[in-house]
């Protein structure tokens, strides 16, 4: 019986790559042809499989409920009663209108009550919701709601700044423009001083 850890699996080995169903490959060949190229030319032969696998990766957030990352909490934190902030978390998502990339950074803060979580888990929650077809407003709300529901903190603040490929590379073609969204909950919504403090920690 093999006891190889996941880390030992070579993703470059074709035997370890996920299968891309024929109907998915056919759809990608159709798109290539419709865009004006020849899906049977040599450079494009394996492209339908690669694109299929790439989309499995872009959308791997559908495989799990991001709340699982908040299930292991530390309840003994020595009376820590200040803001916890994870700042400038880079992320990538895909816009649900054009399936174009959304790239940006998120700031995620909470004021704990009884539950504190390992700090990497905040980024895992972000990536879990970002790795789906999204709009930025919903991504922001989903991350904040997930922390609020699972950590039952005194406050949650999530701010996301991102560029949308559907605005930079097509359509209105406006590179360099970032969209900012935020969701404040609990004390950050109700108490202007708390909100000011967290926004200032985030650099606003
Ligand atoms: N609010 C919001 N809008 C988004 C997001 N991502 C993309 N969009 C916008 O969604 C809109 C879709 O508009 P439509 O008019 O249906 O599509 P379209 O004809 O391709 O629009 P253009 O992008 O203006 O060419 C566009 O204005 C996009 O800029 C997002 O995360 N949030
Ligand atoms: Zn779009």
Short mmCIF file of C-alpha atoms and ligand atoms in Angstrom, two decimals:
data_model
loop_
_atom_site.label_atom_id
_atom_site.label_comp_id
_atom_site.label_asym_id
_atom_site.label_seq_id
_atom_site.Cartn_x
_atom_site.Cartn_y
_atom_site.Cartn_z
CA UNK A 1 0.00 0.00 0.00
CA UNK A 2 1.36 3.43 -0.90
CA UNK A 3 1.64 5.98 1.86
CA UNK A 4 2.87 8.89 -0.29
CA UNK A 5 1.73 12.25 1.05
CA UNK A 6 -0.15 14.61 -1.28
CA UNK A 7 3.01 16.73 -1.47
CA UNK A 8 4.83 13.83 -3.15
CA UNK A 9 2.43 13.76 -6.10
CA UNK A 10 4.08 15.22 -9.21
CA UNK A 11 1.48 17.42 -10.93
CA UNK A 12 3.59 17.35 -14.14
CA UNK A 13 3.14 13.59 -14.46
CA UNK A 14 0.30 13.12 -17.00
CA UNK A 15 -1.02 10.20 -14.92
CA UNK A 16 -1.69 12.59 -12.05
CA UNK A 17 -3.51 15.23 -14.08
CA UNK A 18 -7.29 15.32 -13.82
CA UNK A 19 -9.23 14.08 -16.84
CA UNK A 20 -11.02 16.71 -18.87
CA UNK A 21 -14.27 15.22 -20.25
CA UNK A 22 -14.61 15.12 -24.04
CA UNK A 23 -17.64 17.45 -24.05
CA UNK A 24 -15.61 20.11 -22.18
CA UNK A 25 -12.73 19.76 -24.65
CA UNK A 26 -15.18 19.99 -27.56
CA UNK A 27 -16.62 23.21 -26.15
CA UNK A 28 -13.15 24.74 -25.94
CA UNK A 29 -12.32 23.64 -29.49
CA UNK A 30 -15.56 25.29 -30.64
CA UNK A 31 -14.58 28.51 -28.88
CA UNK A 32 -11.10 28.48 -30.48
CA UNK A 33 -12.63 27.99 -33.92
CA UNK A 34 -15.26 30.66 -33.35
CA UNK A 35 -12.52 33.07 -32.22
CA UNK A 36 -10.81 32.55 -35.59
CA UNK A 37 -8.09 29.94 -35.06
CA UNK A 38 -7.67 26.30 -36.03
CA UNK A 39 -8.02 23.93 -33.03
CA UNK A 40 -6.29 21.15 -35.00
CA UNK A 41 -3.01 23.01 -35.50
CA UNK A 42 -0.16 21.56 -33.48
CA UNK A 43 0.19 24.33 -30.88
CA UNK A 44 -3.49 24.12 -29.99
CA UNK A 45 -3.91 20.34 -29.86
CA UNK A 46 -3.55 20.02 -26.09
CA UNK A 47 -5.07 23.42 -25.33
CA UNK A 48 -8.62 22.17 -24.62
CA UNK A 49 -7.23 19.84 -21.93
CA UNK A 50 -5.04 22.58 -20.45
CA UNK A 51 -7.89 25.08 -20.42
CA UNK A 52 -10.17 22.53 -18.77
CA UNK A 53 -7.61 21.85 -16.05
CA UNK A 54 -6.92 25.55 -15.62
CA UNK A 55 -10.63 26.19 -15.03
CA UNK A 56 -10.76 23.38 -12.51
CA UNK A 57 -8.03 25.26 -10.65
CA UNK A 58 -9.63 28.70 -11.04
CA UNK A 59 -12.89 27.28 -9.69
CA UNK A 60 -11.57 24.92 -7.04
CA UNK A 61 -13.51 26.91 -4.42
CA UNK A 62 -16.66 25.03 -5.41
CA UNK A 63 -15.16 21.85 -3.95
CA UNK A 64 -15.53 22.92 -0.34
CA UNK A 65 -17.32 25.19 2.08
CA UNK A 66 -14.72 27.83 3.08
CA UNK A 67 -16.19 27.80 6.60
CA UNK A 68 -14.27 24.56 7.27
CA UNK A 69 -11.14 26.70 7.66
CA UNK A 70 -12.71 28.42 10.66
CA UNK A 71 -13.71 25.26 12.48
CA UNK A 72 -10.49 25.03 14.53
CA UNK A 73 -10.50 27.96 16.92
CA UNK A 74 -8.38 28.89 19.88
CA UNK A 75 -10.56 29.99 22.76
CA UNK A 76 -7.69 30.77 25.16
CA UNK A 77 -5.92 33.85 23.84
CA UNK A 78 -4.87 35.46 27.10
CA UNK A 79 -7.47 38.17 27.08
CA UNK A 80 -6.44 39.61 23.70
CA UNK A 81 -9.08 42.22 22.96
CA UNK A 82 -7.70 44.18 20.03
CA UNK A 83 -8.17 44.13 16.29
CA UNK A 84 -6.60 41.29 14.30
CA UNK A 85 -5.85 42.36 10.73
CA UNK A 86 -4.48 40.51 7.73
CA UNK A 87 -3.53 43.18 5.23
CA UNK A 88 -2.72 43.19 1.48
CA UNK A 89 -3.71 39.58 0.77
CA UNK A 90 -3.28 39.10 -2.97
CA UNK A 91 -5.99 37.07 -4.67
CA UNK A 92 -7.36 36.11 -8.05
CA UNK A 93 -10.94 35.45 -9.01
CA UNK A 94 -13.03 35.37 -12.20
CA UNK A 95 -15.90 37.69 -13.01
CA UNK A 96 -19.17 35.91 -13.55
CA UNK A 97 -20.17 38.17 -16.44
CA UNK A 98 -17.21 37.57 -18.76
CA UNK A 99 -15.22 34.86 -16.94
CA UNK A 100 -12.33 37.35 -17.09
CA UNK A 101 -9.76 37.60 -14.28
CA UNK A 102 -10.31 39.75 -11.22
CA UNK A 103 -6.99 40.45 -9.48
CA UNK A 104 -6.45 42.44 -6.37
CA UNK A 105 -5.80 42.50 -2.68
CA UNK A 106 -7.98 42.14 0.36
CA UNK A 107 -7.73 43.39 3.92
CA UNK A 108 -9.56 41.26 6.47
CA UNK A 109 -9.96 42.31 10.10
CA UNK A 110 -11.95 41.16 13.08
CA UNK A 111 -12.27 42.09 16.72
CA UNK A 112 -12.40 38.74 18.53
CA UNK A 113 -14.83 37.92 21.26
CA UNK A 114 -14.08 34.41 22.48
CA UNK A 115 -12.78 32.76 19.31
CA UNK A 116 -9.45 33.39 17.58
CA UNK A 117 -8.37 31.53 14.48
CA UNK A 118 -4.97 30.75 12.95
CA UNK A 119 -4.23 33.80 10.82
CA UNK A 120 -3.64 31.88 7.56
CA UNK A 121 -7.26 30.73 7.76
CA UNK A 122 -8.54 34.21 6.90
CA UNK A 123 -6.64 34.03 3.61
CA UNK A 124 -7.95 30.49 3.04
CA UNK A 125 -11.53 31.73 3.44
CA UNK A 126 -10.82 34.52 0.93
CA UNK A 127 -9.34 32.10 -1.62
CA UNK A 128 -12.23 29.65 -1.10
CA UNK A 129 -14.79 32.26 -2.12
CA UNK A 130 -12.54 33.90 -4.74
CA UNK A 131 -11.97 30.60 -6.58
CA UNK A 132 -15.47 30.73 -8.04
CA UNK A 133 -17.27 32.85 -10.62
CA UNK A 134 -17.85 36.05 -8.71
CA UNK A 135 -18.81 39.68 -8.52
CA UNK A 136 -16.64 41.68 -6.17
CA UNK A 137 -19.54 42.80 -3.99
CA UNK A 138 -20.62 39.22 -3.30
CA UNK A 139 -17.04 38.07 -2.66
CA UNK A 140 -16.64 40.84 -0.07
CA UNK A 141 -19.92 39.98 1.64
CA UNK A 142 -19.30 36.22 1.63
CA UNK A 143 -15.89 36.56 3.30
CA UNK A 144 -17.25 38.92 5.97
CA UNK A 145 -20.38 36.83 6.64
CA UNK A 146 -18.37 33.63 6.94
CA UNK A 147 -16.10 35.15 9.61
CA UNK A 148 -19.06 36.73 11.40
CA UNK A 149 -21.08 33.48 11.51
CA UNK A 150 -18.24 31.20 12.52
CA UNK A 151 -16.06 33.26 14.89
CA UNK A 152 -18.91 35.25 16.47
CA UNK A 153 -16.58 38.23 16.90
CA UNK A 154 -17.40 41.74 18.09
CA UNK A 155 -16.74 43.09 14.62
CA UNK A 156 -15.64 42.19 11.08
CA UNK A 157 -14.25 44.51 8.40
CA UNK A 158 -13.40 43.38 4.88
CA UNK A 159 -12.09 45.74 2.20
CA UNK A 160 -11.22 44.53 -1.29
CA UNK A 161 -9.49 46.49 -4.06
CA UNK A 162 -9.35 44.80 -7.43
CA UNK A 163 -8.92 45.28 -11.14
CA UNK A 164 -11.30 43.60 -13.53
CA UNK A 165 -9.97 42.05 -16.73
CA UNK A 166 -13.34 42.73 -18.35
CA UNK A 167 -12.67 46.46 -17.90
CA UNK A 168 -8.93 46.51 -18.57
CA UNK A 169 -8.57 44.14 -21.54
CA UNK A 170 -11.91 44.58 -23.29
CA UNK A 171 -15.08 46.65 -23.30
CA UNK A 172 -14.36 50.05 -21.85
CA UNK A 173 -10.58 49.24 -21.90
CA UNK A 174 -9.62 51.24 -18.84
CA UNK A 175 -6.42 49.79 -17.34
CA UNK A 176 -5.31 50.91 -13.91
CA UNK A 177 -8.80 51.45 -12.54
CA UNK A 178 -9.47 49.61 -9.30
CA UNK A 179 -12.84 48.87 -7.72
CA UNK A 180 -13.08 49.10 -3.93
CA UNK A 181 -15.74 47.29 -1.91
CA UNK A 182 -16.17 46.95 1.83
CA UNK A 183 -18.33 45.23 4.39
CA UNK A 184 -18.40 46.35 8.02
CA UNK A 185 -20.19 44.34 10.68
CA UNK A 186 -20.74 44.61 14.42
CA UNK A 187 -18.68 47.31 16.15
CA UNK A 188 -17.10 48.39 12.84
CA UNK A 189 -20.55 49.14 11.49
CA UNK A 190 -22.03 50.66 14.64
CA UNK A 191 -19.14 52.53 16.25
CA UNK A 192 -17.50 55.26 14.12
CA UNK A 193 -14.34 55.21 16.31
CA UNK A 194 -13.84 51.47 15.81
CA UNK A 195 -14.41 51.84 12.10
CA UNK A 196 -11.91 54.69 11.92
CA UNK A 197 -9.34 52.61 13.79
CA UNK A 198 -9.67 49.59 11.53
CA UNK A 199 -9.65 51.70 8.35
CA UNK A 200 -6.53 53.47 9.54
CA UNK A 201 -4.81 50.13 10.29
CA UNK A 202 -5.72 49.08 6.75
CA UNK A 203 -3.99 52.22 5.46
CA UNK A 204 -7.03 54.33 4.52
N1 LIG B 1 -20.84 45.63 -9.87
C1 LIG B 1 -19.97 44.84 -10.51
N2 LIG B 1 -19.89 44.89 -11.84
C2 LIG B 1 -19.00 44.09 -12.44
C3 LIG B 1 -18.15 43.23 -11.77
N3 LIG B 1 -17.37 42.59 -12.69
C4 LIG B 1 -17.75 43.07 -13.87
N4 LIG B 1 -18.74 43.98 -13.75
C5 LIG B 1 -19.49 44.76 -14.73
O1 LIG B 1 -20.59 44.02 -15.18
C6 LIG B 1 -21.15 44.73 -16.28
C7 LIG B 1 -21.77 43.81 -17.26
O2 LIG B 1 -22.43 44.66 -18.14
P1 LIG B 1 -23.23 44.24 -19.43
O3 LIG B 1 -23.71 45.50 -20.06
O4 LIG B 1 -24.22 43.18 -19.10
O5 LIG B 1 -22.10 43.53 -20.29
P2 LIG B 1 -21.21 44.17 -21.46
O6 LIG B 1 -22.08 44.56 -22.60
O7 LIG B 1 -20.12 43.18 -21.76
O8 LIG B 1 -20.65 45.48 -20.75
P3 LIG B 1 -19.28 46.27 -20.96
O9 LIG B 1 -18.31 45.64 -20.00
O10 LIG B 1 -19.59 47.67 -20.56
O11 LIG B 1 -18.84 46.11 -22.38
C8 LIG B 1 -20.01 45.58 -16.82
O12 LIG B 1 -20.33 46.92 -16.53
C9 LIG B 1 -18.80 45.14 -16.00
O13 LIG B 1 -17.87 46.18 -15.83
C10 LIG B 1 -18.26 43.19 -10.36
O14 LIG B 1 -17.56 42.44 -9.66
N5 LIG B 1 -19.18 44.00 -9.78
ZN1 LIG B 2 -16.56 40.98 -16.32
#
